[in-house]
PDB file of C-alpha atoms in Angstrom:
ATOM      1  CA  UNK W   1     -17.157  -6.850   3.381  1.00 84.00           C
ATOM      2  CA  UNK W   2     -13.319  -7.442   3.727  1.00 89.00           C
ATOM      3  CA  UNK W   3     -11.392  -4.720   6.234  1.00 93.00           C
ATOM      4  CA  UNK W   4      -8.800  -4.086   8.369  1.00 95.00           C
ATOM      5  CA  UNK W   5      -9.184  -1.858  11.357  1.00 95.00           C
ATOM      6  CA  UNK W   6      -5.823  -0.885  13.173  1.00 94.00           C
ATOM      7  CA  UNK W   7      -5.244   0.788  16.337  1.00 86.00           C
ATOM      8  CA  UNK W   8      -5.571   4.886  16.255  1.00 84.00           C
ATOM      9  CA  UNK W   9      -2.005   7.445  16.287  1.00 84.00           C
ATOM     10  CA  UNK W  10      -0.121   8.678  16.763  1.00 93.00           C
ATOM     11  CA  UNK W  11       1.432   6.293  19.643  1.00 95.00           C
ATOM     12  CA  UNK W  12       4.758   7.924  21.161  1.00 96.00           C
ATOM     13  CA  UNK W  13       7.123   5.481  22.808  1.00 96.00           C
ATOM     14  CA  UNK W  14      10.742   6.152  24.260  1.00 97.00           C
ATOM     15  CA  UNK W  15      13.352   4.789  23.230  1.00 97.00           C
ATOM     16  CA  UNK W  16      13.624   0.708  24.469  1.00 96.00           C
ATOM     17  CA  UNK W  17       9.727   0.517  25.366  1.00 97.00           C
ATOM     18  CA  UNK W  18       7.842  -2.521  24.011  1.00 97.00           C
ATOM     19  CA  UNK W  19       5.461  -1.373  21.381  1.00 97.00           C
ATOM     20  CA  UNK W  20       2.547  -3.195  20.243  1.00 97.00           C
ATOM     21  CA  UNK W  21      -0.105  -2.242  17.565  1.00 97.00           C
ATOM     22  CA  UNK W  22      -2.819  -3.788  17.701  1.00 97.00           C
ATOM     23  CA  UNK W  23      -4.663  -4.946  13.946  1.00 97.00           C
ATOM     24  CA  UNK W  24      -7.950  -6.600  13.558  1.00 97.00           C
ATOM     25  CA  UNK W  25      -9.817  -7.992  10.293  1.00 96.00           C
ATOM     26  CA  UNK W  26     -12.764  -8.987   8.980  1.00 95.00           C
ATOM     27  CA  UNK W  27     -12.930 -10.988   5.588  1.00 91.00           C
ATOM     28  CA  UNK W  28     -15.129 -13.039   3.754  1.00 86.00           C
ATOM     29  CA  UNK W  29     -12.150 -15.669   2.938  1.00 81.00           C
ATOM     30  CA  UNK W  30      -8.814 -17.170   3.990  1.00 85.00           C
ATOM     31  CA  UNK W  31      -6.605 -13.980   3.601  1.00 91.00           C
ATOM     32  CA  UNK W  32      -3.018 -13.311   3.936  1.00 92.00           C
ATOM     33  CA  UNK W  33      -2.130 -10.258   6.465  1.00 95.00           C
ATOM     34  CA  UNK W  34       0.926  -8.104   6.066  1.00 95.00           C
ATOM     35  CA  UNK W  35       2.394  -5.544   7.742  1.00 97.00           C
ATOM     36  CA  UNK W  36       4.048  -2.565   5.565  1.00 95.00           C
ATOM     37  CA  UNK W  37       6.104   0.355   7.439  1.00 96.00           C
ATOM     38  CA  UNK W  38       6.469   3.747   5.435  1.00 92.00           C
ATOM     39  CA  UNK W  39       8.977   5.648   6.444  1.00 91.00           C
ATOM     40  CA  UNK W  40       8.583   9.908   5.683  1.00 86.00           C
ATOM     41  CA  UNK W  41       8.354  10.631   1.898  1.00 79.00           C
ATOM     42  CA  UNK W  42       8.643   7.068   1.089  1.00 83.00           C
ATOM     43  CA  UNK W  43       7.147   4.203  -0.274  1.00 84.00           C
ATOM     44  CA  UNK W  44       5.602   1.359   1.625  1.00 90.00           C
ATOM     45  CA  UNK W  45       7.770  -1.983   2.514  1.00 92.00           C
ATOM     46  CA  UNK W  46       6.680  -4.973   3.258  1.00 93.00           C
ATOM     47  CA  UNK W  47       7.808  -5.685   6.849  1.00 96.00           C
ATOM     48  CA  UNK W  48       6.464  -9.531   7.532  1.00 96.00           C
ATOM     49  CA  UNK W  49       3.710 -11.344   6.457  1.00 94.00           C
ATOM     50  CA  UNK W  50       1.554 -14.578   7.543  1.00 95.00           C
ATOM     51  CA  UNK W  51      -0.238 -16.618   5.081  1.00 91.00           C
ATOM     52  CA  UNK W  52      -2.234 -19.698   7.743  1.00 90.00           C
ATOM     53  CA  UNK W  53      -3.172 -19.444  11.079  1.00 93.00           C
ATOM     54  CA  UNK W  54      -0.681 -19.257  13.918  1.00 95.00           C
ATOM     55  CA  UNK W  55       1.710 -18.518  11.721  1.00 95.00           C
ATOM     56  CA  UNK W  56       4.176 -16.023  13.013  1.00 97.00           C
ATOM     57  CA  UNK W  57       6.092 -13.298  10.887  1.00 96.00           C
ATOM     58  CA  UNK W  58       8.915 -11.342  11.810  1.00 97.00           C
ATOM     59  CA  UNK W  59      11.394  -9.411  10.628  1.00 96.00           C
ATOM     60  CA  UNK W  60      14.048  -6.341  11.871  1.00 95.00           C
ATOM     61  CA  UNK W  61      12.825  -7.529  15.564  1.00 96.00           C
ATOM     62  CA  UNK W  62       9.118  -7.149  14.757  1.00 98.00           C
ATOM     63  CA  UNK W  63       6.571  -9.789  14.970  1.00 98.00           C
ATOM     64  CA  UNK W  64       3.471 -10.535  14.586  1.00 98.00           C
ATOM     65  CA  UNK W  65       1.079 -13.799  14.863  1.00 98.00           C
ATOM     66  CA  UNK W  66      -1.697 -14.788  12.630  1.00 97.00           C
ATOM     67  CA  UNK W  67      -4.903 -15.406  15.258  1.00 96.00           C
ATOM     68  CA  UNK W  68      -7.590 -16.533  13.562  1.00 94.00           C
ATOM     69  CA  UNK W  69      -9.940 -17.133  16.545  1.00 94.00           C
ATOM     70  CA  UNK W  70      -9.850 -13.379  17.384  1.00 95.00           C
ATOM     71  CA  UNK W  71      -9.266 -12.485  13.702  1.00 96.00           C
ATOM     72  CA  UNK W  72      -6.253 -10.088  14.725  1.00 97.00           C
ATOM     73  CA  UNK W  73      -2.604  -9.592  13.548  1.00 98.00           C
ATOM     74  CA  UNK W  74      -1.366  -7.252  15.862  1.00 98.00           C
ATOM     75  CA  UNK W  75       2.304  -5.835  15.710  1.00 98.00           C
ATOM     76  CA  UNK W  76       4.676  -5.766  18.105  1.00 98.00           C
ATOM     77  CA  UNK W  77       8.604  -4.874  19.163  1.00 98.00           C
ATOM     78  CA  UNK W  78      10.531  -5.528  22.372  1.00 96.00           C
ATOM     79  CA  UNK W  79      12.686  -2.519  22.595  1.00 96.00           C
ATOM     80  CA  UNK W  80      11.993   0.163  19.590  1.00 97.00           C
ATOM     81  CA  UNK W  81      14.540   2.362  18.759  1.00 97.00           C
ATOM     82  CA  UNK W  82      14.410   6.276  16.885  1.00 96.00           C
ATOM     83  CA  UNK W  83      15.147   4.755  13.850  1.00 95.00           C
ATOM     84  CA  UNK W  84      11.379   2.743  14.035  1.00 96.00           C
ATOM     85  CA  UNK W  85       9.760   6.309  13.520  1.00 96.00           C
ATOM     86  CA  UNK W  86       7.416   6.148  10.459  1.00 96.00           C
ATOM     87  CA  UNK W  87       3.678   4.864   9.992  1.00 94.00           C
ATOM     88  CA  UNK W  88       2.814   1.361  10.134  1.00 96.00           C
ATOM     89  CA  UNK W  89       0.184  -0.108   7.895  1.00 95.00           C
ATOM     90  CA  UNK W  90      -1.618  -3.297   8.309  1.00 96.00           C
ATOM     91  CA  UNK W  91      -3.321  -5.347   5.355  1.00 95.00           C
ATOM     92  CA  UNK W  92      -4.976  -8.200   3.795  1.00 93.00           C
ATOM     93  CA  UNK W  93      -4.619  -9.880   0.656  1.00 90.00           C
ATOM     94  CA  UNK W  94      -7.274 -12.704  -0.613  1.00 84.00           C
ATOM     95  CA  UNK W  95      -6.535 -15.330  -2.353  1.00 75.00           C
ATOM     96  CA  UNK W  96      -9.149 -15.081  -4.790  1.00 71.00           C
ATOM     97  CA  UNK W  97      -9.588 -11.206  -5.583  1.00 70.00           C
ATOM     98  CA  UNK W  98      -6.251 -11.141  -7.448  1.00 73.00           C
ATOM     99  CA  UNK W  99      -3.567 -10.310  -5.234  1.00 79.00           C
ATOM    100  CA  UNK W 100      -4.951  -6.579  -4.269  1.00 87.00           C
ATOM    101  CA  UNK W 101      -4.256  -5.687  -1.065  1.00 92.00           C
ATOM    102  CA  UNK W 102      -6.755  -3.727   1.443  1.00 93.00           C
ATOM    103  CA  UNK W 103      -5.169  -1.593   4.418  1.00 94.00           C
ATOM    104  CA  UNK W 104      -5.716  -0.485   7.575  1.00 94.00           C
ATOM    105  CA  UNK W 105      -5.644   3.750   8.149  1.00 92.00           C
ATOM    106  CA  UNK W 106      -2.058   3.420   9.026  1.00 92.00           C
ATOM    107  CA  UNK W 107      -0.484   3.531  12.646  1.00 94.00           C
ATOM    108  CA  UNK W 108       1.765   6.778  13.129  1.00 94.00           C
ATOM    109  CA  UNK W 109       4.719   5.656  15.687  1.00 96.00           C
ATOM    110  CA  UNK W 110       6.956   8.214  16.830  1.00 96.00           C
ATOM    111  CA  UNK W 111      10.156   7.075  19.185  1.00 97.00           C
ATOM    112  CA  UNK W 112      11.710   9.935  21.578  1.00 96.00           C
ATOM    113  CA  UNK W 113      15.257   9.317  22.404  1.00 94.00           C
TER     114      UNK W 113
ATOM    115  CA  UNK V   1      17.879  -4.689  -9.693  1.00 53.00           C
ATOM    116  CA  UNK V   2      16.098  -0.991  -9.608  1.00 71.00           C
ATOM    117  CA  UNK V   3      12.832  -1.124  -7.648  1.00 88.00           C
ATOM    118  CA  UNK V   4       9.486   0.515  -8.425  1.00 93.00           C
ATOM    119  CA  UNK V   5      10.196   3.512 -10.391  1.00 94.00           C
ATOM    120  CA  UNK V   6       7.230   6.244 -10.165  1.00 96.00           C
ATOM    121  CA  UNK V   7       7.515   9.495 -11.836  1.00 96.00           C
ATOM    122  CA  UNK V   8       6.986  12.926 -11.051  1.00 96.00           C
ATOM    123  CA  UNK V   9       7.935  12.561  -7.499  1.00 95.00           C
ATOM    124  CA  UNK V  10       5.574  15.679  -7.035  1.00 96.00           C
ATOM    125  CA  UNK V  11       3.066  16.953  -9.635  1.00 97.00           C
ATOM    126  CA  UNK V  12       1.159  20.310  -9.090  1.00 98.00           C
ATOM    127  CA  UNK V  13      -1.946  21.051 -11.694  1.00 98.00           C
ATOM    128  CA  UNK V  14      -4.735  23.357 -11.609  1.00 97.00           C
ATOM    129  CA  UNK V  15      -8.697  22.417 -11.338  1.00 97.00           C
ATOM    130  CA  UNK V  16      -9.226  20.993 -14.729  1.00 97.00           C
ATOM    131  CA  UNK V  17      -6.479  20.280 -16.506  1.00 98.00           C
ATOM    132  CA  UNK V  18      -4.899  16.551 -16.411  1.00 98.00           C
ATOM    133  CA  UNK V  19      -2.613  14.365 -14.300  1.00 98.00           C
ATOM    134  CA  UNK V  20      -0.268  12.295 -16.005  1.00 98.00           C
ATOM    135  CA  UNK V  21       1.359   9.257 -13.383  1.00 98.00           C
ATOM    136  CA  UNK V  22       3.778   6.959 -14.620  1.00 98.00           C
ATOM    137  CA  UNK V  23       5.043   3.865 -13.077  1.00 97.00           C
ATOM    138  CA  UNK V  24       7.830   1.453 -14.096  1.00 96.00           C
ATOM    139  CA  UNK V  25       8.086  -2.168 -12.735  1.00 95.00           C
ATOM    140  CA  UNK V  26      10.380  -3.771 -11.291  1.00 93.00           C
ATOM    141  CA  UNK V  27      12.344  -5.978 -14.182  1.00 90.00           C
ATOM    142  CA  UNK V  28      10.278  -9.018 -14.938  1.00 87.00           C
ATOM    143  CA  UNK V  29       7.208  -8.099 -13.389  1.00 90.00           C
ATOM    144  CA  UNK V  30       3.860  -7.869 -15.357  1.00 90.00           C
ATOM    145  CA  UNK V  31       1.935  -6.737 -12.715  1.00 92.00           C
ATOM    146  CA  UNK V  32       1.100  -3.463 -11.606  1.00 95.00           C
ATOM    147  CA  UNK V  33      -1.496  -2.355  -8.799  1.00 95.00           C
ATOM    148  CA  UNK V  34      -2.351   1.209  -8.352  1.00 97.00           C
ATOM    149  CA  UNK V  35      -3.324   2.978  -5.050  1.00 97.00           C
ATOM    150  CA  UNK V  36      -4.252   6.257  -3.653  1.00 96.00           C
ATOM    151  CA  UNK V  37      -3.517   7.651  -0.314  1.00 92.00           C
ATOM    152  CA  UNK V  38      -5.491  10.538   0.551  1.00 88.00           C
ATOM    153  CA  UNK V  39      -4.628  12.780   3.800  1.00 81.00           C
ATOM    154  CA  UNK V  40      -4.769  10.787   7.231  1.00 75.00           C
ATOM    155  CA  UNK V  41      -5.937   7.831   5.707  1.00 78.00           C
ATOM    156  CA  UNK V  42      -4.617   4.227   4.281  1.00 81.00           C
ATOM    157  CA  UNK V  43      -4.222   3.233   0.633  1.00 90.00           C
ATOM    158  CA  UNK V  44      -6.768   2.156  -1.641  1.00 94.00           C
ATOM    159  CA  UNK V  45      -7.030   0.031  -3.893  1.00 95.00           C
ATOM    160  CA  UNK V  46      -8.104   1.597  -7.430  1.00 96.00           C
ATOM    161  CA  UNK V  47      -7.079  -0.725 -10.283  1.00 96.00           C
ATOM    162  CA  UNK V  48      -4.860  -3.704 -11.479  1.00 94.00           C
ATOM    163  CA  UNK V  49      -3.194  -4.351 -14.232  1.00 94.00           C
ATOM    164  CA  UNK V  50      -1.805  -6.905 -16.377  1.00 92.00           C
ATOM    165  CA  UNK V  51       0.288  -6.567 -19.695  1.00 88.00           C
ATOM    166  CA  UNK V  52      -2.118  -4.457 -22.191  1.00 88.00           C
ATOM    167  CA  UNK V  53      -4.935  -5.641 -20.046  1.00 93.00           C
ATOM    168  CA  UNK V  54      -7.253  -4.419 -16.688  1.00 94.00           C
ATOM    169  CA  UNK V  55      -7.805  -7.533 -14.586  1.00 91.00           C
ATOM    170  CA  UNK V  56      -9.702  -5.513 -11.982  1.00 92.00           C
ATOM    171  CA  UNK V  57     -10.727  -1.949 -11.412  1.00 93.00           C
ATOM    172  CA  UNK V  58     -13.409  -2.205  -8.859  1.00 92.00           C
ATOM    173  CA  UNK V  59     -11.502   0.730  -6.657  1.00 93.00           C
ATOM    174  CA  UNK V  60     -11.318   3.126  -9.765  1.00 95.00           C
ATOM    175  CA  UNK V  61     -13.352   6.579  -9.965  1.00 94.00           C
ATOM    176  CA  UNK V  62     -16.186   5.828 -12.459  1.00 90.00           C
ATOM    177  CA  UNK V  63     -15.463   8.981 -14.065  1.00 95.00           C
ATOM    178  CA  UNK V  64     -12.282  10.973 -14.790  1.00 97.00           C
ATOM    179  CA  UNK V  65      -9.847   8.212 -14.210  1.00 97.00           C
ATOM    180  CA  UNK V  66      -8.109   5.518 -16.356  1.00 97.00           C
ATOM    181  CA  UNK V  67      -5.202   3.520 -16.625  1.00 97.00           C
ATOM    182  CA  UNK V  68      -3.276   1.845 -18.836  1.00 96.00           C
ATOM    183  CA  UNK V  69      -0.237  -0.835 -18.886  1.00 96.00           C
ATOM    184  CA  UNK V  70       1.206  -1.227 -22.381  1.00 93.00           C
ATOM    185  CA  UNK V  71       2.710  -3.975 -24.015  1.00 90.00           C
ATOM    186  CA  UNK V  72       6.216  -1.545 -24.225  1.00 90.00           C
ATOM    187  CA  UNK V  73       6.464   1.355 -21.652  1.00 92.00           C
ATOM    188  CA  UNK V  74       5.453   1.780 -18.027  1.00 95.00           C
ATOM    189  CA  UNK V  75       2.130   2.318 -16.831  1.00 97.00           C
ATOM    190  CA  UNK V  76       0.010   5.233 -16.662  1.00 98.00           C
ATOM    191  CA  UNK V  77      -2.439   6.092 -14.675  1.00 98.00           C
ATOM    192  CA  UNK V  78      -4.900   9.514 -16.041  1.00 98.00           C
ATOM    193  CA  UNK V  79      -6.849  12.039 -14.253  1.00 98.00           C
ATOM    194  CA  UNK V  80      -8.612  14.014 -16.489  1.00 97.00           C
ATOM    195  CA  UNK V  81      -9.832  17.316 -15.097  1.00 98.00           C
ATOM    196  CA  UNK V  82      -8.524  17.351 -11.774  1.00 97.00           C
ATOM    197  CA  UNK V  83     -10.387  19.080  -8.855  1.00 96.00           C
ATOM    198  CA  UNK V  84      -9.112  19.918  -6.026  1.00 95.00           C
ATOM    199  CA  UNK V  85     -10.136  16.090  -3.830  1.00 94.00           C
ATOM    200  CA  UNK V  86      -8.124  14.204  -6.429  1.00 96.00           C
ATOM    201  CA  UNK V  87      -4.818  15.670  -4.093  1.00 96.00           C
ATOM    202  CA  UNK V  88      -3.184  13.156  -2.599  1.00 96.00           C
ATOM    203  CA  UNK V  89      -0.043  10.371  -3.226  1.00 94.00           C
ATOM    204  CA  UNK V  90      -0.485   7.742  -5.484  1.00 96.00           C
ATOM    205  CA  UNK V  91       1.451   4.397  -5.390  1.00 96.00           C
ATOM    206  CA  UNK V  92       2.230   2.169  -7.382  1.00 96.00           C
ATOM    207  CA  UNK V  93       3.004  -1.535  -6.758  1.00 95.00           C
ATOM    208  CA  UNK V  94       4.435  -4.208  -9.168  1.00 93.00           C
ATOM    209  CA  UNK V  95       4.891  -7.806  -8.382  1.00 90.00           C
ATOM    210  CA  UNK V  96       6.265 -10.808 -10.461  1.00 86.00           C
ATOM    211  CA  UNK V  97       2.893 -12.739 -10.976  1.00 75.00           C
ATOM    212  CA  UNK V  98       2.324 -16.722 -12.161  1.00 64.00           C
ATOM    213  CA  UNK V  99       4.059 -19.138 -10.066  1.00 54.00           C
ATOM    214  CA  UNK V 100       6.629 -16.616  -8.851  1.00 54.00           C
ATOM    215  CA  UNK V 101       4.214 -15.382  -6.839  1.00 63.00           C
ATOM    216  CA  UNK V 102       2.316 -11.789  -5.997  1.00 72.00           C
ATOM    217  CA  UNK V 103       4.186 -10.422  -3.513  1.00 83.00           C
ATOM    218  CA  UNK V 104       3.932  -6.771  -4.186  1.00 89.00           C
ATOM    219  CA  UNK V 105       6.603  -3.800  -4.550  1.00 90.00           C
ATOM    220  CA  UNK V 106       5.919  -0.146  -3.971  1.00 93.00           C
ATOM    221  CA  UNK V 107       6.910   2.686  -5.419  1.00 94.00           C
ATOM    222  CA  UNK V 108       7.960   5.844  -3.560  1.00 92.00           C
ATOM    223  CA  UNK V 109       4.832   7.350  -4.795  1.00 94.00           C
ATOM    224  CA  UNK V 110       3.589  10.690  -6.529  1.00 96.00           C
ATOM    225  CA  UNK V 111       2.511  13.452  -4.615  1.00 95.00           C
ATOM    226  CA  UNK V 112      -0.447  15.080  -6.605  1.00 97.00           C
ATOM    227  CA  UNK V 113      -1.342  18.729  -5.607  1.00 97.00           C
ATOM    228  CA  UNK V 114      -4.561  20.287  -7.367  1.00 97.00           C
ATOM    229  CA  UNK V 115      -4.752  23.997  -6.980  1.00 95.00           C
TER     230      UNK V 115
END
């Protein structure tokens, strides 16, 4: 079947540190990955995206590359700041099941000061 | 341009009686995916929806649940009967469809409570 299987919380960084989290999938097709970030009490938003292979997305100082010879989408940050605090969700999307998407369990990051 | 509207914010019902969610999409979207996020764990998928229809509700409850996305109003997604495993936060996500693509919107969610 199609999943996504992210790295385990919560991950506590200081302020500055390099953060990475690591995603991996499995899926019958070509899929599109995603990363969403939810921030306390909110709604999910869509953070980057890759649609092909080696394709890189980034966004706000995040990035993440599309690897299909490991199968893996894994997030990561130079320097992370307080302000990054929130979950981070990973997630697929195939081209042929409609447009739903299927996450990963969510990544809690928490950034001292 | 407002973005996913979802109301309640918060709903609390007893075992039994029903849940009520309503979503609004974003302007000129007519398409709406539903999702549930239960304690410690990611969303899932549980139905999608196109103007008056249901394109795909493989992730739906067999029993208890529907949904609904009429032709004027926002969607709705039902719970009849709630016990007490249906708590958790529902999203809703909307995107544009067709050749504008389906890159989807949330919602900020509902926070269902079954006491």
């Amino acid at each position: 079947g199609n999943s996504v299987t992210q790295m385990e919380g919560p991950v506590t960084l200081s302020e500055e540190a390099f953060l990475t989290i690591n995603c991996t999938y499995t899926a019958t097709g070509y899929p599109s990955l995603f990363w969403y970030v939810q921030y306390p009490g909110e709604g999910l938003q869509l953070l980057l995206k890759a649609t092909k292979a080696d394709d890189k997305g980034s966004n706000k100082g995040f990035e993440a590359t599309y690897r299909k010879e490991t199968t893996s989408f894994h997030l990561e940050k130079g320097s992370v700041q307080v302000s990054d605090s929130a979950v981070y969700f990973c997630a697929l999307r195939l081209y042929n099941q409609g447009g739903k998407l299927i996450f990963g369990q969510g990544t809690e990051l928490s950034v001292k000061p | 341009n407002a973005g996913v509207m979802q109301n309640p914010r918060h709903l609390v019902r007893r075992r039994g009686q029903e849940a009520r969610l309503r979503c609004s999409p974003m302007k000129g979207h007519s398409h709406v995916y539903w999702y549930r996020q239960l304690p410690e764990e990611g969303l899932k998928f549980m139905v999608y929806l196109q103007k008056e229809n249901i394109i795909d509700e493989s992730g739906m409850p067999k029993e208890r649940f529907s949904a609904e996305f009429p032709k004027e109003g926002p969607s709705i997604l039902r719970i009849q009967q709630v016990v007490r495993g249906d708590s958790a936060a529902y999203f809703c996500a909307s995107s544009p469809g067709g050749s504008l693509g389906n890159e989807q919107f949330f919602g900020p969610g509902t926070r269902l409570t079954v006491l």
